[in-house]
Short mmCIF file of C-alpha atoms in Angstrom, two decimals:
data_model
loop_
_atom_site.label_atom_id
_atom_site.label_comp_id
_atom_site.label_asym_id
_atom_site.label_seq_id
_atom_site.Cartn_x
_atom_site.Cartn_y
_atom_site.Cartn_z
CA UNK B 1 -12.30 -17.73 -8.12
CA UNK B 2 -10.66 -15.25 -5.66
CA UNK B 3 -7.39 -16.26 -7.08
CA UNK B 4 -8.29 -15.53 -10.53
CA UNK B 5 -9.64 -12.35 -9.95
CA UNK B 6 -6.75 -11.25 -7.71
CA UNK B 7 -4.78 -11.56 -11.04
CA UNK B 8 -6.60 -9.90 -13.06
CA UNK B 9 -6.88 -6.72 -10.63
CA UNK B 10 -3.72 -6.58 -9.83
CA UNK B 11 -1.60 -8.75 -12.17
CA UNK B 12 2.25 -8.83 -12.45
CA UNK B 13 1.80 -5.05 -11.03
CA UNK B 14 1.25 -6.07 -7.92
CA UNK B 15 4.55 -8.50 -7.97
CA UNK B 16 6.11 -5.38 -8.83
CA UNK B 17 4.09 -3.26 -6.37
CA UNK B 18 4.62 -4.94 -3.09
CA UNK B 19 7.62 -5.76 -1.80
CA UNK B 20 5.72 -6.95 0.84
CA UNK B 21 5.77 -9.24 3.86
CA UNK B 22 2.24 -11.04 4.95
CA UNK B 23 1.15 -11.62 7.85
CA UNK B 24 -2.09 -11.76 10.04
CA UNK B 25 -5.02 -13.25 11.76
CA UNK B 26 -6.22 -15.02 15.12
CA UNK B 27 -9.23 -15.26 16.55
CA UNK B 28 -9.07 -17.31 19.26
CA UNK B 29 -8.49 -17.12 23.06
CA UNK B 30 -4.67 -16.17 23.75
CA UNK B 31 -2.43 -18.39 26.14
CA UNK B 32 -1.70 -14.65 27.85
CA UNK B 33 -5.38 -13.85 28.10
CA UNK B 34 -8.61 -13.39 26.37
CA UNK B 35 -8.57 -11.31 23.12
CA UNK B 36 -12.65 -11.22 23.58
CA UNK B 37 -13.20 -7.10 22.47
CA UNK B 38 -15.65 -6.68 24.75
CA UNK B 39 -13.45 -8.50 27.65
CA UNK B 40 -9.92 -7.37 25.53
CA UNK B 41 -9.90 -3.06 26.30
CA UNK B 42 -11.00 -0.32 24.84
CA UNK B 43 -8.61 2.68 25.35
CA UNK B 44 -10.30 3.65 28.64
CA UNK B 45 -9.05 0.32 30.20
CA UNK B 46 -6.27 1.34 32.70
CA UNK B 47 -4.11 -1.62 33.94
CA UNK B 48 -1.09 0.11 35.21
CA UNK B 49 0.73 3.29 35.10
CA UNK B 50 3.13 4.07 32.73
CA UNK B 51 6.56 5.67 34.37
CA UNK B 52 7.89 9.03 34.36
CA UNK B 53 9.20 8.30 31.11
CA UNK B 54 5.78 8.37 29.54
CA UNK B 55 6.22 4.26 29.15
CA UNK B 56 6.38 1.28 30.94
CA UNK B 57 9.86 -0.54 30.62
CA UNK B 58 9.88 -4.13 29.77
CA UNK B 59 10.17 -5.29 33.71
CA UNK B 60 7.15 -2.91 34.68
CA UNK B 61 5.22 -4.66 32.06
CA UNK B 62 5.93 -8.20 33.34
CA UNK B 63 5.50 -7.02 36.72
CA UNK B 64 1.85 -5.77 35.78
CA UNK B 65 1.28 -9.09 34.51
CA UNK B 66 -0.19 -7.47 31.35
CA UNK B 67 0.80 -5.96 27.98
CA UNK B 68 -1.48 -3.21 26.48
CA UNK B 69 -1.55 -3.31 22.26
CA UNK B 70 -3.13 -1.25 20.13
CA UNK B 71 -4.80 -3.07 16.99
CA UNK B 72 -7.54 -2.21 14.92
CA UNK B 73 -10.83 -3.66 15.08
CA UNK B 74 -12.58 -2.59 11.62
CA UNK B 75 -9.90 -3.46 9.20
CA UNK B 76 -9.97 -7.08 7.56
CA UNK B 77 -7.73 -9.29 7.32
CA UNK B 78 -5.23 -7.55 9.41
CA UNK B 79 -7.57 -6.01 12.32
CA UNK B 80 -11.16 -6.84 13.17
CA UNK B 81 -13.56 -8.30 15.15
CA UNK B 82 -15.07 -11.39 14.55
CA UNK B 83 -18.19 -12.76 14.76
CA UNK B 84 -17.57 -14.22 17.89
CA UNK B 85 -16.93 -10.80 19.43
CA UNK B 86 -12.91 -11.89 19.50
CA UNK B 87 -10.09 -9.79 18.05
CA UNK B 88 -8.92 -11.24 14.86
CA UNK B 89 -6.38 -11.01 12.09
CA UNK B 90 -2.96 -11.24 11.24
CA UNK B 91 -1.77 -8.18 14.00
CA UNK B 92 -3.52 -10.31 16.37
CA UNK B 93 -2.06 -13.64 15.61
CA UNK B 94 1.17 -11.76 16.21
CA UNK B 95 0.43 -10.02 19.37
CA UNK B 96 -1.00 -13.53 20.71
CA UNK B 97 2.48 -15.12 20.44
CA UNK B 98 4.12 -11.57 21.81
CA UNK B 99 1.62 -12.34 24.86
CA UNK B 100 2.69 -16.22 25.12
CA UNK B 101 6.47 -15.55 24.85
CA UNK B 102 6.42 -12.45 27.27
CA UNK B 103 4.04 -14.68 29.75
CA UNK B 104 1.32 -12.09 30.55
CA UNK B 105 -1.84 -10.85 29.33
CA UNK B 106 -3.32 -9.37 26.58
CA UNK B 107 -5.04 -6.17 26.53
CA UNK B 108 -6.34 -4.88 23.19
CA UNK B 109 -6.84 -0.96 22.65
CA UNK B 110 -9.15 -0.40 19.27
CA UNK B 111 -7.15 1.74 17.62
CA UNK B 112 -7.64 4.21 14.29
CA UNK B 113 -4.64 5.19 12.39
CA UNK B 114 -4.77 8.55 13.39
CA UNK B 115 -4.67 8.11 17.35
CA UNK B 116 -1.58 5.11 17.11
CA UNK B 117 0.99 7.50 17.68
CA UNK B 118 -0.76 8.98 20.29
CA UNK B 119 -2.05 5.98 21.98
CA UNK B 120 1.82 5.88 22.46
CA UNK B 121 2.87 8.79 23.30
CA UNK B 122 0.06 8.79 26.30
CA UNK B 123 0.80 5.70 27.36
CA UNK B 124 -2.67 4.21 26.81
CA UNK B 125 -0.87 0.87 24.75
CA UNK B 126 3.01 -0.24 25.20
CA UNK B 127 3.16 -1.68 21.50
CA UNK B 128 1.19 -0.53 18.33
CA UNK B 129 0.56 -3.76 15.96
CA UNK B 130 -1.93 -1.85 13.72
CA UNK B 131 -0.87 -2.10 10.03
CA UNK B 132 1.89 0.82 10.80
CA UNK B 133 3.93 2.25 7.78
CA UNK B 134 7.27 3.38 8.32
CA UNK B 135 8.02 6.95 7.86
CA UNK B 136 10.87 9.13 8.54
CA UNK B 137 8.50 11.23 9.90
CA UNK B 138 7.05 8.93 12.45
CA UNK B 139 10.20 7.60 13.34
CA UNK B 140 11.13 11.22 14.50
CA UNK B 141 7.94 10.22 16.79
CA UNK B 142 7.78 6.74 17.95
CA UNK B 143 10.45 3.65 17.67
CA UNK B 144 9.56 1.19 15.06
CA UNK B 145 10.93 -2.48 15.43
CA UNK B 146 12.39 -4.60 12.54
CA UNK B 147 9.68 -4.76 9.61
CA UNK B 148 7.18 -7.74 9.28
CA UNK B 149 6.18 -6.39 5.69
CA UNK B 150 6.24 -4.54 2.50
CA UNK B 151 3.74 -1.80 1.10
CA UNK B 152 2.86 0.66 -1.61
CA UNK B 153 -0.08 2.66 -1.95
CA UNK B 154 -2.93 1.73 -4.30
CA UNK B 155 -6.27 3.21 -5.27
CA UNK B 156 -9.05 1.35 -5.86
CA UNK B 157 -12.43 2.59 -7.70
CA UNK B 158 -16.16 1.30 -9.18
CA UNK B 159 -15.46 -0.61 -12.09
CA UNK B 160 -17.68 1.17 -14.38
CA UNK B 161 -15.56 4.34 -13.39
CA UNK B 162 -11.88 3.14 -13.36
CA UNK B 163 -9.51 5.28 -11.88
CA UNK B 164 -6.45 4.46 -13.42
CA UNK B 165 -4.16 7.71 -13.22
CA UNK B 166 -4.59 10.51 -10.47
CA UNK B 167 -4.14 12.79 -13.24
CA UNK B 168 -7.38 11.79 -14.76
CA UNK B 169 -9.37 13.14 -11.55
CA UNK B 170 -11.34 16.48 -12.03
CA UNK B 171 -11.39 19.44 -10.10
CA UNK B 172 -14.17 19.11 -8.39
CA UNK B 173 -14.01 15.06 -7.78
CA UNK B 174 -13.09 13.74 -4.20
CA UNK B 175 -10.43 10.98 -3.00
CA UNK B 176 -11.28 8.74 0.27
CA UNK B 177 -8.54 8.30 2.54
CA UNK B 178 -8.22 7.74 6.36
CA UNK B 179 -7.00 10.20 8.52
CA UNK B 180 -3.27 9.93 9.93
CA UNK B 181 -2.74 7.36 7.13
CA UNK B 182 0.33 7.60 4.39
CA UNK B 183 -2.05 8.11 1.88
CA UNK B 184 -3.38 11.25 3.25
CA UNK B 185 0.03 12.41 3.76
CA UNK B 186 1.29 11.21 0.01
CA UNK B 187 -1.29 12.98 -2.08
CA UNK B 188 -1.37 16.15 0.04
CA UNK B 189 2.43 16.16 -0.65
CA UNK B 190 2.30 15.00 -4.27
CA UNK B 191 -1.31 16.10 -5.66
CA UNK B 192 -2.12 19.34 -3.09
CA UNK B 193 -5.15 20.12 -5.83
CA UNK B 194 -6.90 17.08 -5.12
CA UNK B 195 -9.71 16.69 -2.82
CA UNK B 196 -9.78 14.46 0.19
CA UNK B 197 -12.53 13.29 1.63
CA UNK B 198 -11.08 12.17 5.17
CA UNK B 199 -12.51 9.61 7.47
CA UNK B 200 -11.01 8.62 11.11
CA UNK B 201 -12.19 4.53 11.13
CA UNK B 202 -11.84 1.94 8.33
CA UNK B 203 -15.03 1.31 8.70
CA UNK B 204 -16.67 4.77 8.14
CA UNK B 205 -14.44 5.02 5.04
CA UNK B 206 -15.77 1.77 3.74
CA UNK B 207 -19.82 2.46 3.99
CA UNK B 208 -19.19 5.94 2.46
CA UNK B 209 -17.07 4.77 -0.65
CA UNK B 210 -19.68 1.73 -0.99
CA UNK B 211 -22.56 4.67 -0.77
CA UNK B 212 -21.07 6.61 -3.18
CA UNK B 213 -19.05 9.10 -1.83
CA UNK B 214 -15.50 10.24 -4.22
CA UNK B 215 -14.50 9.04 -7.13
CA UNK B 216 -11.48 6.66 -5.18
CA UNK B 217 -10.33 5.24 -2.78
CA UNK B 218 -6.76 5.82 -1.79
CA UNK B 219 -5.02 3.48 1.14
CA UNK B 220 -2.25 0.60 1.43
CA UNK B 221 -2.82 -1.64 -1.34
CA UNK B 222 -2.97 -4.66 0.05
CA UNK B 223 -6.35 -3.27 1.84
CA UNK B 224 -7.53 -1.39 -1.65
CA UNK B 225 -6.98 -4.85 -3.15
CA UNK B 226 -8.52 -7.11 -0.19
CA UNK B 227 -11.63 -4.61 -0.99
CA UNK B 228 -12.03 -5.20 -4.24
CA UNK B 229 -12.06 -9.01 -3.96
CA UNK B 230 -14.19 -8.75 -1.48
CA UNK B 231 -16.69 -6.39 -2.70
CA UNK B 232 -17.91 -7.20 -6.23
CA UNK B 233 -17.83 -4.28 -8.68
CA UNK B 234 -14.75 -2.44 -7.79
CA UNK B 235 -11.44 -2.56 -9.62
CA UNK B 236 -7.59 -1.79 -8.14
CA UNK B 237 -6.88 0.55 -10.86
CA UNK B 238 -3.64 1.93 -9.78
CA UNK B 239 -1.70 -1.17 -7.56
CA UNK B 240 1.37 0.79 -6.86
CA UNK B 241 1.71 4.51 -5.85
CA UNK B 242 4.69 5.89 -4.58
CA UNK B 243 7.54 4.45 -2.66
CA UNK B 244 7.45 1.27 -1.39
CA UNK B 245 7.29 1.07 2.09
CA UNK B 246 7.65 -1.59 5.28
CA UNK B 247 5.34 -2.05 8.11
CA UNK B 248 6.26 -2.93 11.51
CA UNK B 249 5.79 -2.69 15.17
CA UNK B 250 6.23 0.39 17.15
CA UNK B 251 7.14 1.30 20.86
CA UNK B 252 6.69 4.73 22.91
CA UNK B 253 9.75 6.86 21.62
CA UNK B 254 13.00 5.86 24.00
CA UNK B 255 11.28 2.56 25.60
CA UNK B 256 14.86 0.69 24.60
CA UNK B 257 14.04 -2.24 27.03
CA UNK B 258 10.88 -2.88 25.42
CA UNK B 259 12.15 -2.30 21.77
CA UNK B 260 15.27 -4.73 22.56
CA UNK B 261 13.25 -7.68 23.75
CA UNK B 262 10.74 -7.26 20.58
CA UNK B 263 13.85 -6.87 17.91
CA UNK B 264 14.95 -10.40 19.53
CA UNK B 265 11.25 -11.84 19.62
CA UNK B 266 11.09 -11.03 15.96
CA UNK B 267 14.61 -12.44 14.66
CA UNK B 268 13.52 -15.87 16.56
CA UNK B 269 9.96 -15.99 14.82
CA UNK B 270 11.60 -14.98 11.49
CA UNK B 271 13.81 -18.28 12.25
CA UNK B 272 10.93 -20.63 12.74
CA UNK B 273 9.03 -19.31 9.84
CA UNK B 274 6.13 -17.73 11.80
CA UNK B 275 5.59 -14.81 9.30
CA UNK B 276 4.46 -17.67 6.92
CA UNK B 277 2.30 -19.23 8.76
CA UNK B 278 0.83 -16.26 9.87
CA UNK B 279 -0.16 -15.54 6.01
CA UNK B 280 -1.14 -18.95 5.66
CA UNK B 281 -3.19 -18.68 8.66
CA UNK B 282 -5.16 -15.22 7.97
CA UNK B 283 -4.15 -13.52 4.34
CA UNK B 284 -4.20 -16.77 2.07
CA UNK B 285 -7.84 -16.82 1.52
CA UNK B 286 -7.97 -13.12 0.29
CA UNK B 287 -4.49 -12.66 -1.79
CA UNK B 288 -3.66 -16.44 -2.86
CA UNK B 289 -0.95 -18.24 -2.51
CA UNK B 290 1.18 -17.48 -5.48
CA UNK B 291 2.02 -14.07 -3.53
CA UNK B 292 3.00 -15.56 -0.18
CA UNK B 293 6.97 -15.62 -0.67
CA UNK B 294 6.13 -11.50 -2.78
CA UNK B 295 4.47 -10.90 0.78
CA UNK B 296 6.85 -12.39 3.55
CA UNK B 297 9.31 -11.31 4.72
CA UNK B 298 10.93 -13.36 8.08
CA UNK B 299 12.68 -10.47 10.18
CA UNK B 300 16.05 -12.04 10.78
CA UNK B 301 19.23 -9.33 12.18
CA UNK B 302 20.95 -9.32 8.70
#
């Protein structure tokens, strides 16, 4: 049934939408350490000072014993928590093996997408796995590592109200998006005269589109889409907007040490397959498996 309506929301426009790479979910306790949230850090969690850099180098972070990554906790499939109280998805499935092949501990930092540059920038997390979109613009900020996935924008609206061009939305209508995200950034860019309705959290954006508030929703599409086939009477009218885009992990600006060892962590999971499993493990139940290969990509130094 999911399968069926995945293809008729998105279609062939997806294919043609995402060049995308899939990957998430986990939700169990790590070989590093216990991804339990309320165990597993908030921001305030302090395990060890970061240098004068403004980071912690690769050694520091072995010699703490512990690793401090910023994932979301709101945003299904890629970032949540369970029901079990444990961090789950497929950026946690990912920073699980990180954990096991660097041999220390986990420490998860909820993160919103418009604190994950500064989460790095402070120091409060030495790697951001949180659904991350590259931009020039935040690569003037932070380092990204070698991409784990494609993206495009979509928008996604009640089916009795489909939203199937921006130019079709009135003066006086409002457009959901999430702070700090590349939506916000695209259609202030490209459609100034729209209005945005802006939320910080996933979650807050969800419960006010659901109650009503704006016309759309505007956000990756691969969470627009998960939406709609999870939440009956909602349509993906528009599965592609704008450039097509990667997402990847990122590192505190300069923190070469750290950025080298991920780069090689990356090209040997990308040899073993990992990126597929990882969908298999956390995104084939929501976007099918006839998308899996459309999704993937396997980070390899080619």
């Amino acid at each position: 049934m999911k399968k069926n309506l995945f293809n008729k929301v998105t279609g062939l426009a997806l294919v043609s939408a995402l060049a995308m790479t899939g990957l998430t979910a986990c939700s169990s306790t790590s070989a590093a350490g216990s991804n339990t949230a309320n165990n597993a850090a908030s921001s305030d969690t302090d395990n060890s000072e970061s240098s004068s850099q403004g980071f912690r180098t690769l050694d520091e972070i072995k010699e703490s014993g512990v690793i401090n990554i910023g994932v979301f906790s709101d945003k299904s499939p890629f970032g949540y928590v369970d029901e079990n109280g444990d961090y789950a998805g497929y950026d946690v499935y990912l920073a699980e093996r990180l954990g096991q092949d660097l041999g220390v501990e986990i420490n998860y930092v909820s993160t919103e997408a418009a604190n994950r540059i500064e989460y790095l920038q402070t120091g409060k997390v030495d790697i951001i796995l949180a659904n991350f979109t590259v931009t020039e613009e935040r690569a003037q900020e932070v380092d990204f590592a070698l991409p784990y996935m494609n993206v495009a924008l979509g928008v996604v609206s009640p089916e009795g109200a489909v939203v199937d061009s921006l130019d079709s939305i009135g003066a006086d209508d409002q457009v959901i998006v999430i702070s700090g995200t590349t939506a916000e950034t695209y259609l202030t860019k490209n459609y100034p005269d729209i209005k945005l309705q802006k939320y910080d959290a996933y979650a807050e954006a969800k419960t006010a589109f659901e109650n009503g508030t704006g016309v759309a929703w505007a956000n990756d599409n691969t969470e627009v889409i998960a939406f709609s086939l999870e939440n009956e009477g909602y349509v993906v009218g528009i599965p592609s907007l704008g450039d097509q885009d990667t997402i990847a992990p990122a590192v505190t600006k300069g923190n070469e040490t750290l950025l080298a060892w991920l780069n090689d962590e990356l090209v040997a999971l990308g040899s073993e397959n990992f990126f597929h499993a990882g969908y298999e493990a956390t995104l084939l139940e929501t976007y099918g498996a006839d998308y899996e290969d459309t999704l993937v990509i396997e980070p390899s130094k080619n």
